[in-house]
Coordinates of C-alpha atoms in Angstrom, one line a residue:
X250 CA -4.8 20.1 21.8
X251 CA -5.1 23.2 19.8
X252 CA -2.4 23.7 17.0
X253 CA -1.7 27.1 15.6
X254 CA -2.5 27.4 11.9
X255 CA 0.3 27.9 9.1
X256 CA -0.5 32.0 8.7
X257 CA 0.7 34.5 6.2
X258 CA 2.6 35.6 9.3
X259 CA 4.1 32.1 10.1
X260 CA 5.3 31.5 6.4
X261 CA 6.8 35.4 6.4
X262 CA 9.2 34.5 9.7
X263 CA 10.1 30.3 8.3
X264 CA 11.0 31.7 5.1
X265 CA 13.4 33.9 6.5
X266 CA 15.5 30.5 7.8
X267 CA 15.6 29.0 4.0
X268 CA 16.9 29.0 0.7
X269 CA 14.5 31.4 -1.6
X270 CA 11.3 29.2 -3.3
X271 CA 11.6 26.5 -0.4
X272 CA 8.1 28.2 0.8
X273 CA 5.2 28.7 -1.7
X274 CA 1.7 29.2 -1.9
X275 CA -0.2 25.8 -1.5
X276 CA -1.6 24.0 -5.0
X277 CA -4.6 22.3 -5.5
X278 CA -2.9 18.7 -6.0
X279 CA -1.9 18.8 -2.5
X280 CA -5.2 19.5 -1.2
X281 CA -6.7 16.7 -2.7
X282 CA -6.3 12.3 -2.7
X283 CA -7.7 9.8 -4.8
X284 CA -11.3 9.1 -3.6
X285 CA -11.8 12.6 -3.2
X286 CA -13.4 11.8 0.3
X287 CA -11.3 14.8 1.8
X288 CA -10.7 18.5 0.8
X289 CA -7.0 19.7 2.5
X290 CA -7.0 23.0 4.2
X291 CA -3.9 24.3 4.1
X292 CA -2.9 27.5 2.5
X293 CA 1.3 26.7 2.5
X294 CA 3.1 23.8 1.4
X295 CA 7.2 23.8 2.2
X296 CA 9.5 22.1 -0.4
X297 CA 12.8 21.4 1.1
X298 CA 15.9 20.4 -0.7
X299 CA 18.2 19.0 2.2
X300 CA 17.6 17.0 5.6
X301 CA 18.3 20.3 6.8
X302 CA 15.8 22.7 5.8
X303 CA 13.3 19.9 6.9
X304 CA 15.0 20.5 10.5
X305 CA 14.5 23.9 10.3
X306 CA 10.9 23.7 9.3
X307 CA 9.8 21.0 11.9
X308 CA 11.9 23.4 14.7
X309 CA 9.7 26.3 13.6
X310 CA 6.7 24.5 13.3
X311 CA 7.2 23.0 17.4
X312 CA 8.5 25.9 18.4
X313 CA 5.4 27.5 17.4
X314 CA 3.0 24.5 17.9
X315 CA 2.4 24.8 13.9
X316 CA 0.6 21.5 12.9
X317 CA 2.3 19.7 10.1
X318 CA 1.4 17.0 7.4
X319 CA 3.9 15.2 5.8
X320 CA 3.0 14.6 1.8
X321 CA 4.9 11.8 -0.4
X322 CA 3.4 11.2 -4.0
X323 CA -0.3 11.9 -2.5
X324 CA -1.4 8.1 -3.6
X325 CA -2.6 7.8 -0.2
X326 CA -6.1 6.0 0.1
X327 CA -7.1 6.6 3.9
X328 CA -6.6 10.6 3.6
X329 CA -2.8 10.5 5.7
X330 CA -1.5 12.8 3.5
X331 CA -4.9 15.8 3.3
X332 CA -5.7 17.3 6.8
X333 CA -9.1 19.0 6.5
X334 CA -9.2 21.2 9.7
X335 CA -6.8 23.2 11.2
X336 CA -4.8 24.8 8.4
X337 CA -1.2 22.4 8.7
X338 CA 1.7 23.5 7.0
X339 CA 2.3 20.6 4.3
X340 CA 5.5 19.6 4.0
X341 CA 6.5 17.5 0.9
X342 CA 9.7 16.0 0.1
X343 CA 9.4 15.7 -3.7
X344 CA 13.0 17.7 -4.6
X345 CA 14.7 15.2 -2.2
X346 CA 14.7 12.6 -5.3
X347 CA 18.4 11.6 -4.6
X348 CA 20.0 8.3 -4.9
X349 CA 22.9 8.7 -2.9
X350 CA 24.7 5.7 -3.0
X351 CA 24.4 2.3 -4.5
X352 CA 25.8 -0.7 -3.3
X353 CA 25.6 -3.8 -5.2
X354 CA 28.0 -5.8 -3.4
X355 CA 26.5 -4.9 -0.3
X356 CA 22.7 -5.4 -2.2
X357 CA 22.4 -2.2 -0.8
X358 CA 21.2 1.2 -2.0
X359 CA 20.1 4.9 0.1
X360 CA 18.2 6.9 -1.7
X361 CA 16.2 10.0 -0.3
X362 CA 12.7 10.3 0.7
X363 CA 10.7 12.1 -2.4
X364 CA 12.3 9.5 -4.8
X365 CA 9.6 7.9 -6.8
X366 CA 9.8 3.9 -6.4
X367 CA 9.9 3.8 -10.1
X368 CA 13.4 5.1 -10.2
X369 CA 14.3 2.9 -7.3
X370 CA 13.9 0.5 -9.8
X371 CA 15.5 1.6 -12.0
X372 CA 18.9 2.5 -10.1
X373 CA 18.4 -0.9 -8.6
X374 CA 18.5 -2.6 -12.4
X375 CA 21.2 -0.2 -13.3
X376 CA 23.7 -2.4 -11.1
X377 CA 21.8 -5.8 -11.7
X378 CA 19.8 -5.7 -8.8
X379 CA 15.7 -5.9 -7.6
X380 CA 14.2 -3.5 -5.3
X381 CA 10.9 -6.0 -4.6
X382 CA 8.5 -3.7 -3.6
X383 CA 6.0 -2.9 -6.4
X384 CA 2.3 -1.9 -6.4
X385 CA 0.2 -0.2 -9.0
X386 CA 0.8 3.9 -8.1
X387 CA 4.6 3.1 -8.5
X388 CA 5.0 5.5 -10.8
X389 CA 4.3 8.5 -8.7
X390 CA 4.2 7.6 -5.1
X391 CA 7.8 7.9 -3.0
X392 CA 9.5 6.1 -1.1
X393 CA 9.1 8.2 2.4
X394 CA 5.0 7.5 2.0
X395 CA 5.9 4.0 1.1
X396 CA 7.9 3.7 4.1
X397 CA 5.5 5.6 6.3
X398 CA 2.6 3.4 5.8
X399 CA 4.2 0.2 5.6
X400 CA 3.8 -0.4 2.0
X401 CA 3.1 -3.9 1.3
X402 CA 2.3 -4.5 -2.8
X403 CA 2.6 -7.6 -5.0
X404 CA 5.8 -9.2 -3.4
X405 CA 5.2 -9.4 -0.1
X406 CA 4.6 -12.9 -0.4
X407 CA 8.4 -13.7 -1.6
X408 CA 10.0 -10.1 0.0
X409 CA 7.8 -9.1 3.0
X410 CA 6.5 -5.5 3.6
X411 CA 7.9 -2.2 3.2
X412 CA 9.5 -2.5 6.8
X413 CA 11.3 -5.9 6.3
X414 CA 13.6 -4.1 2.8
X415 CA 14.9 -1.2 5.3
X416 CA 18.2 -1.8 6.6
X417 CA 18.5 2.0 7.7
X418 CA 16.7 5.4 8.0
X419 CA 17.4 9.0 8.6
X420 CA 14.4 11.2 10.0
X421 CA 13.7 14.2 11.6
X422 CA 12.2 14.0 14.6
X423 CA 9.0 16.1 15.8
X424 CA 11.6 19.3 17.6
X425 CA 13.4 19.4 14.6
X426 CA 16.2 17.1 16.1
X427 CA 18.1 15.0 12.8
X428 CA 18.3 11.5 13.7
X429 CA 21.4 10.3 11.3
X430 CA 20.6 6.3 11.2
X431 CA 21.7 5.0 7.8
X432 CA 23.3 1.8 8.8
X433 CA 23.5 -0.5 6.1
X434 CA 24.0 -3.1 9.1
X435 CA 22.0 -6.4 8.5
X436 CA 22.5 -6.7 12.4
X437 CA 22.4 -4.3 14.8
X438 CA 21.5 -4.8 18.6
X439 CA 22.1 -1.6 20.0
X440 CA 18.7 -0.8 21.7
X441 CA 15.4 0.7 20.7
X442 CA 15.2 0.1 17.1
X443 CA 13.4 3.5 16.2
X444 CA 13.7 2.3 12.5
X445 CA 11.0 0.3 12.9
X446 CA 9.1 3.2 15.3
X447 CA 9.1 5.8 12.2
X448 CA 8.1 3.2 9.5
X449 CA 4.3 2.6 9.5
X450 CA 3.5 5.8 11.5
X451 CA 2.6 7.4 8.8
X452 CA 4.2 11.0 9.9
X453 CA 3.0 11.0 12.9
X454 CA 6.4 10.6 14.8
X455 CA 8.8 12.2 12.4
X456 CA 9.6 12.7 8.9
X457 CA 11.3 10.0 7.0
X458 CA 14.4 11.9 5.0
X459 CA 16.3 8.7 3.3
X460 CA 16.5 5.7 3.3
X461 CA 18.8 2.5 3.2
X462 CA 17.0 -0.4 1.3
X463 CA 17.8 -4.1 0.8
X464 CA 18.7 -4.8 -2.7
X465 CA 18.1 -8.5 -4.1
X466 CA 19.8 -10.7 -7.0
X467 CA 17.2 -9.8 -10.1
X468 CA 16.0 -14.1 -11.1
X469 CA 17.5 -15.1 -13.9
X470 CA 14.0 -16.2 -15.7
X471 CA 10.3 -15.5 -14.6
X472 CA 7.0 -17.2 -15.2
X473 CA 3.5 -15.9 -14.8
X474 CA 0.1 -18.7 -15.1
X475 CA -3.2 -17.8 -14.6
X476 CA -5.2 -21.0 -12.9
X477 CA -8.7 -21.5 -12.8
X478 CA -9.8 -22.6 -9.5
X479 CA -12.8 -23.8 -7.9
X480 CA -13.3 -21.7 -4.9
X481 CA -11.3 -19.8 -2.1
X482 CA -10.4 -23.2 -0.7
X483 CA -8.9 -24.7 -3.8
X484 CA -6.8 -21.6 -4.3
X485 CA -5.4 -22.1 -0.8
X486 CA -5.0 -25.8 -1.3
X487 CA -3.0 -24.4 -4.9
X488 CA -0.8 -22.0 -2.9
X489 CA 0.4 -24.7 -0.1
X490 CA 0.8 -27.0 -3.3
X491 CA 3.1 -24.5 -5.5
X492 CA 5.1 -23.7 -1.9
X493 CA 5.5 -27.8 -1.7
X494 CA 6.7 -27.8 -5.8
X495 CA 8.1 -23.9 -6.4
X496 CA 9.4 -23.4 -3.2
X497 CA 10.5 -20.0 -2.3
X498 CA 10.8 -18.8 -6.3
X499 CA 7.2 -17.5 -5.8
X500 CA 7.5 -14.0 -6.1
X501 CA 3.1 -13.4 -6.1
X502 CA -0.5 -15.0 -5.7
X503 CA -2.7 -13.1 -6.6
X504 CA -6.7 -14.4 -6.4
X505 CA -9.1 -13.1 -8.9
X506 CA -12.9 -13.0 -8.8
X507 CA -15.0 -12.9 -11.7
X508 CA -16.8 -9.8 -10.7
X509 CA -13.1 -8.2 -11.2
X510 CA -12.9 -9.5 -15.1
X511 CA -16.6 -8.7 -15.6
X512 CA -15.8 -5.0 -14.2
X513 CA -13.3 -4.7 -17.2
X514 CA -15.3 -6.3 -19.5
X515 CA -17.5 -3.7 -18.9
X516 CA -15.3 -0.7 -18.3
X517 CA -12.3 -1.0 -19.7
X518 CA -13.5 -3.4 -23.2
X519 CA -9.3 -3.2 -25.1
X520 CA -7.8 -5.1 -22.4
X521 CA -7.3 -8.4 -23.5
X522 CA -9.1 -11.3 -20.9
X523 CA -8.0 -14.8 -21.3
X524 CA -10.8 -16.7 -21.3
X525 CA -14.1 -15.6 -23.2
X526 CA -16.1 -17.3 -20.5
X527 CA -14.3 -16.4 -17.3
X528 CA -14.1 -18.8 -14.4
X529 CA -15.2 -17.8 -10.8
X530 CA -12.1 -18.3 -9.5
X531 CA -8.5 -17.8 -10.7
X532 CA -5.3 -17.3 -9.6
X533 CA -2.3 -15.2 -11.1
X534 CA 1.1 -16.9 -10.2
X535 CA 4.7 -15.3 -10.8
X536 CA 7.7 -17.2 -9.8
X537 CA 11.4 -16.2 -10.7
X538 CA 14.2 -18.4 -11.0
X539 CA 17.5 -18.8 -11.1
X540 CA 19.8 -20.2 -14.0
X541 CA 18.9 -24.1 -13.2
X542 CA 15.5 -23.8 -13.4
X543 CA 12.8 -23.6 -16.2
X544 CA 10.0 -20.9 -14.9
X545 CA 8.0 -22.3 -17.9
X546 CA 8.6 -25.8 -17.1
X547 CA 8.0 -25.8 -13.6
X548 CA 4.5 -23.9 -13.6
X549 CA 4.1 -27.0 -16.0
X550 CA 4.4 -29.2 -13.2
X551 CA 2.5 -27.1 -11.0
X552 CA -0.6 -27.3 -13.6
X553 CA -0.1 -30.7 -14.0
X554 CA -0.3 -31.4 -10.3
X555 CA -3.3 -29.4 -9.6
X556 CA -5.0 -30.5 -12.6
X557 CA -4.9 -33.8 -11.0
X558 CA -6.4 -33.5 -7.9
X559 CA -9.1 -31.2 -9.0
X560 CA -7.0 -27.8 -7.7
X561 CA -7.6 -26.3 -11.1
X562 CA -10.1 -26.9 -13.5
X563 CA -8.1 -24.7 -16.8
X564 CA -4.7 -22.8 -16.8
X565 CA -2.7 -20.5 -18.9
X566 CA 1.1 -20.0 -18.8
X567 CA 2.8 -17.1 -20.5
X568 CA 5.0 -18.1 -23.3
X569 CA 6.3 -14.6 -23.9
X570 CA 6.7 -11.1 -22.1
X571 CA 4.0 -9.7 -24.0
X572 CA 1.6 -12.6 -22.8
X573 CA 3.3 -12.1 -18.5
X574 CA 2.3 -8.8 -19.3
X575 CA -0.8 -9.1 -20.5
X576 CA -2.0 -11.7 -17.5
X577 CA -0.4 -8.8 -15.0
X578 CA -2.4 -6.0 -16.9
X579 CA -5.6 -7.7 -16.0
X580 CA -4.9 -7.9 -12.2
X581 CA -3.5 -4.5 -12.1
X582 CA -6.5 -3.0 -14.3
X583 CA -8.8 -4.3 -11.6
X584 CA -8.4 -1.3 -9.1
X585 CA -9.1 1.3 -11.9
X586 CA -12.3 -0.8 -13.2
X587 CA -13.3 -0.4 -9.5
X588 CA -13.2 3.1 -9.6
X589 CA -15.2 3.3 -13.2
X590 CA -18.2 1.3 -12.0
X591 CA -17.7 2.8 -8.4
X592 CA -18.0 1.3 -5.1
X593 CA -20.3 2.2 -2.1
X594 CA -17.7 1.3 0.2
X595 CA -14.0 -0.5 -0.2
X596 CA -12.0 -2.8 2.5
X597 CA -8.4 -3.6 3.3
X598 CA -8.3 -6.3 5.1
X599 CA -6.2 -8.8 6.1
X600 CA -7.1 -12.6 7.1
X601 CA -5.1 -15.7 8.3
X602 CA -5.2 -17.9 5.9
X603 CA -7.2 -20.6 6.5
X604 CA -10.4 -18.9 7.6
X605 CA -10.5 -17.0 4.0
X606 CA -12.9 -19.6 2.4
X607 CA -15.0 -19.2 5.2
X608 CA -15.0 -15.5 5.7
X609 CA -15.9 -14.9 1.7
X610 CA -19.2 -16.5 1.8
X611 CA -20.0 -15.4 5.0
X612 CA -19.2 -11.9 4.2
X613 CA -21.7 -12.4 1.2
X614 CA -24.7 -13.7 3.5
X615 CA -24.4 -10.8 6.1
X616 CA -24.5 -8.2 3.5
X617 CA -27.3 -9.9 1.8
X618 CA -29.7 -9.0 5.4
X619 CA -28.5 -5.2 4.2
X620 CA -29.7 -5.1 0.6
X621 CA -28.1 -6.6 -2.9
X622 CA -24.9 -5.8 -4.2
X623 CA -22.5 -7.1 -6.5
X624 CA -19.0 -8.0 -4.3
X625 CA -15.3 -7.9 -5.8
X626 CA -13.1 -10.0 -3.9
X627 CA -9.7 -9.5 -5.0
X628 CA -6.1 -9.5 -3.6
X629 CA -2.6 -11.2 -2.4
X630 CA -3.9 -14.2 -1.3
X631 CA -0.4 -15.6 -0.5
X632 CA 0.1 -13.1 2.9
X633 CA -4.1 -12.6 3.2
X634 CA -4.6 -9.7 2.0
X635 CA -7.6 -9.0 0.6
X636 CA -9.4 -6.0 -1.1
X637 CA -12.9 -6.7 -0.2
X638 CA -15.1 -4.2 -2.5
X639 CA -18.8 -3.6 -1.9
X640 CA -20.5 -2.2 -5.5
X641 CA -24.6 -1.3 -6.5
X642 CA -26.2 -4.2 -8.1
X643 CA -26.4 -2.8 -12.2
X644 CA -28.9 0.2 -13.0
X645 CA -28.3 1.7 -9.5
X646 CA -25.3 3.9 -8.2
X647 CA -23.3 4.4 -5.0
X648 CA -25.2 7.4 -4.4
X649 CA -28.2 5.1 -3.9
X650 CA -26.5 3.4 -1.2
X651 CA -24.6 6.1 0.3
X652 CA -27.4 5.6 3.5
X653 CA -25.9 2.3 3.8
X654 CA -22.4 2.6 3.8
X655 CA -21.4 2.5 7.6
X656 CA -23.7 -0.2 8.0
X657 CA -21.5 -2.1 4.7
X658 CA -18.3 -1.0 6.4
X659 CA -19.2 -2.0 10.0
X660 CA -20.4 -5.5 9.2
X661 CA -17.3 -6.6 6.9
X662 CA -14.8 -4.7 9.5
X663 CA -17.1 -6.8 12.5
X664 CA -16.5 -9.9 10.6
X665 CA -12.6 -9.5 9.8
X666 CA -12.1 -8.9 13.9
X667 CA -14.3 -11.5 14.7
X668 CA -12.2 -14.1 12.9
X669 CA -9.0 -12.7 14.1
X670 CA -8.5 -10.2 10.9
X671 CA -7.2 -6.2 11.2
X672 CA -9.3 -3.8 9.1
X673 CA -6.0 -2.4 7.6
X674 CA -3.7 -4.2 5.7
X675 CA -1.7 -2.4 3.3
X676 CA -3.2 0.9 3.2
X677 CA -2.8 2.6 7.1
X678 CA -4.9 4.2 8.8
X679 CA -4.7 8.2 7.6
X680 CA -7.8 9.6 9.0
X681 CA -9.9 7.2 7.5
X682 CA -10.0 4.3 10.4
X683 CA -9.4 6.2 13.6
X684 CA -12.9 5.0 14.6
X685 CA -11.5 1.9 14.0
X686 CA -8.4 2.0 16.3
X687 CA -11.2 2.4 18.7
X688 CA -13.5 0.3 18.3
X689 CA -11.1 -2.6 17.5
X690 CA -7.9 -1.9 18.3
X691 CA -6.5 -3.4 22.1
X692 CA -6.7 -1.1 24.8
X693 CA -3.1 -1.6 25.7
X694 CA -1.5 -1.1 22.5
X695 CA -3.4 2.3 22.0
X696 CA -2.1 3.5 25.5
X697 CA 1.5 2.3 24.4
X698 CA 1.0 4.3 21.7
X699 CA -0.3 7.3 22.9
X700 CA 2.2 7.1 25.2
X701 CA 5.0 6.8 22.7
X702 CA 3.1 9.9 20.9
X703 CA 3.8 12.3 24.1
X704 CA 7.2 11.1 24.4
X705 CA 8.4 12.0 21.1
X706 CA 5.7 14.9 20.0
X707 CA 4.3 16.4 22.9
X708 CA 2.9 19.4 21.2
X709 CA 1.1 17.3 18.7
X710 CA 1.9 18.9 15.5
X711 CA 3.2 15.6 13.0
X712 CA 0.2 15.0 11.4
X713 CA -2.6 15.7 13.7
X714 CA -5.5 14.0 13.5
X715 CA -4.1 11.0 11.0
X716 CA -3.5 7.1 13.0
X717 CA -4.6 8.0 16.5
X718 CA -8.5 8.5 17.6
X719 CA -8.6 11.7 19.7

């Protein structure tokens, strides 16, 4: 389907329909995303204030069959948010930074799209509450992106994803229609839940306006441990063991290769490590309590227990904020050490659990046949997430393998399916995996959703080219 592009002429006659400034010419910072694998093409961006100027823009733009990209904080890392052909009119919500209402009683709070989850937090703490969701870009990227691809981050283990902490949404719809569903209503059976429609799209259905979200009682202590562990399997065996002592207070697991600590040793030298020989394996551990319980005292147990049957070989637990903090700064350091040494080609994936130990190695021994590389295998091992990271062996570059690439990215994507895996965990599927969809996604689903597409967007202009393969 051919989309018309956002013209001089197109921006004269939409500007005409809002407030003065709501149009401008497009910056460079939305035309380009983190792994600079993408160069935007658009030449307009529109900066609403209201729900209602974003009606009027997404009326104009169908009405005129005017492609158009929705843009959150940009911290997208499968290129959702840059769309290279076809001159789109960008529309980001970042002066739609309300919090509207707050609802501690209800553990409740609506906010508006362009708010940055940072200050979600902090409005959340403000009335004694937890918003869960937290990942490393928190400080820039907003909640509508968040929403839109299904954000999953550090707590997903305790809290779920992005979709299970919305109670309600409002959205404009692809003809410019306002869809006005802020329920705070933990139940709700009245049909098609089109909630869950929007979030995860990632713009291709509608733009996401505000939000409801599920607020949570903030613990009333929290622990953090770093255990050594053997190997994938030990760490699993460690996980099913703190569920059996910690029950539910375990907020995150997070498993940590070597090759992650030796990446900062190497690139990022102030940041404290705990151990001056690193293990192979370890895992970071944060549990929150409530007023009966000792965090401290029971990761003590936990230690104690996995010490003796060979779970962990060595352990640290924090005994201050400074030292939970230093622990998290090492796990959350990891991604930007990536990006210093710089990878040849980087996976999302997610596993069930129990085949993890087995995928890891094998992983390893197929991209062996390719050539030599040095692997980081990192991520929330509690809901199977992992970041599996592909890197040039030392005294080579990425440049040197960027021949190989596909090849890297077809056998750890083949593998993940094989074993029952999807090739996109956390991060969507922008523009980067629409080969994927096809050559791994089921044929039914991808008619259901095509099909879904047509109903709601017929023209095609929310976010063309982004989530489905042409």
């Amino acid at each position: 389907m051919t989309l018309t592009p956002a013209t001089d002429a197109f921006a004269d006659t939409l500007s005409q329909q809002l407030p003065a400034d709501t149009l401008r010419r497009v910056e460079p910072r939305f035309l380009e995303e983190p792994r600079g694998r993408w160069q935007g093409s658009s030449g307009w961006v529109a900066l609403p204030r209201s729900t209602q100027d974003v009606a009027t823009i997404v009326r104009h733009c169908a009405q005129t069959g005017t492609g158009l990209v929705p843009y959150g904080g940009g911290t997208g890392l499968v290129g959702g948010q840059i769309a290279p052909d076809g001159a789109p009119l960008l529309l980001s919500l970042e002066r739609m930074t309300a919090v509207r209402a707050v609802f501690p009683e209800e553990n409740a709070l609506t906010v508006e799209a362009g708010a940055i989850l940072a200050d979600v937090h902090d409005a959340a703490e403000a009335v004694n509450r937890l918003f869960p969701l937290s990942l490393a870009s928190q400080g820039s990227a907003r909640i509508g992106g968040l929403l839109s691809t299904n954000a999953g981050g550090i707590n997903t283990l305790r809290y779920g994803n992005a979709r299970d902490l919305v109670l309600g949404l409002e959205a404009v719809l692809p003809d410019g229609e306002i869809w006005n569903g802020l329920k705070r209503l933990r139940k709700d059976n009245t049909g098609y839940d089109l909630r869950h429609l929007l979030i995860g799209a990632e713009g291709t259905l509608g733009v996401i306006t505000a939000a409801s979200l599920k607020l949570f009682p903030r613990p009333s202590a929290t622990g953090t441990a770093l255990l050594a562990t053997p190997s994938p399997a030990t760490a699993l065996s460690l996980l099913a063991r703190a569920r059996d002592i910690l029950g539910d207070t375990i907020s995150a697991f997070e498993l940590i290769h070597r090759q992650g600590i030796d990446f900062l040793a190497e690139t990022l030298p102030d940041i404290r490590r705990p151990w001056p020989e690193p293990p192979e394996w370890c895992v970071l551990i944060e549990i929150g309590t409530g007023p009966a319980t000792d965090p401290t005292e029971a990761l003590e147990t936990l230690f104690a227990s996995a010490l003796e049957d060979g779970l962990s070989e060595d352990g640290l637990i924090a005994q201050s904020k400074q030292q939970s903090q230093d622990f998290w700064t090492i796990r959350e350091q990891i991604p930007e050490a990536n990006r210093r040494i710089g990878s040849i080609s980087s996976h999302d994936i997610a596993l069930p659990l129990s085949v993890i130990p087995e995928f890891i190695p094998e992983a390893h021994a197929r991209l062996a046949e390719i050539d030599s590389y040095r692997i980081n295998c990192f991520g929330h091992l509690g809901d199977g997430n992992l970041h599996f990271n592909v890197f040039p062996m030392p005294g080579r570059t990425r440049a040197d393998h960027a021949h190989q690439r596909d090849a890297i990215k077809t056998c750890v994507h083949d593998l993940t399916h094989a074993m029952g895996g999807s090739v996109s965990a956390e991060h969507g599927i922008g523009r980067l995996k629409t080969d994927d969809m096809l050559r791994y996604g089921d044929p039914t689903k991808l008619a259901a959703m095509r099909a879904i597409k047509s109903a709601l967007d017929p023209a095609g202009i929310m976010n063309p080219g982004a989530v489905l393969p042409d």
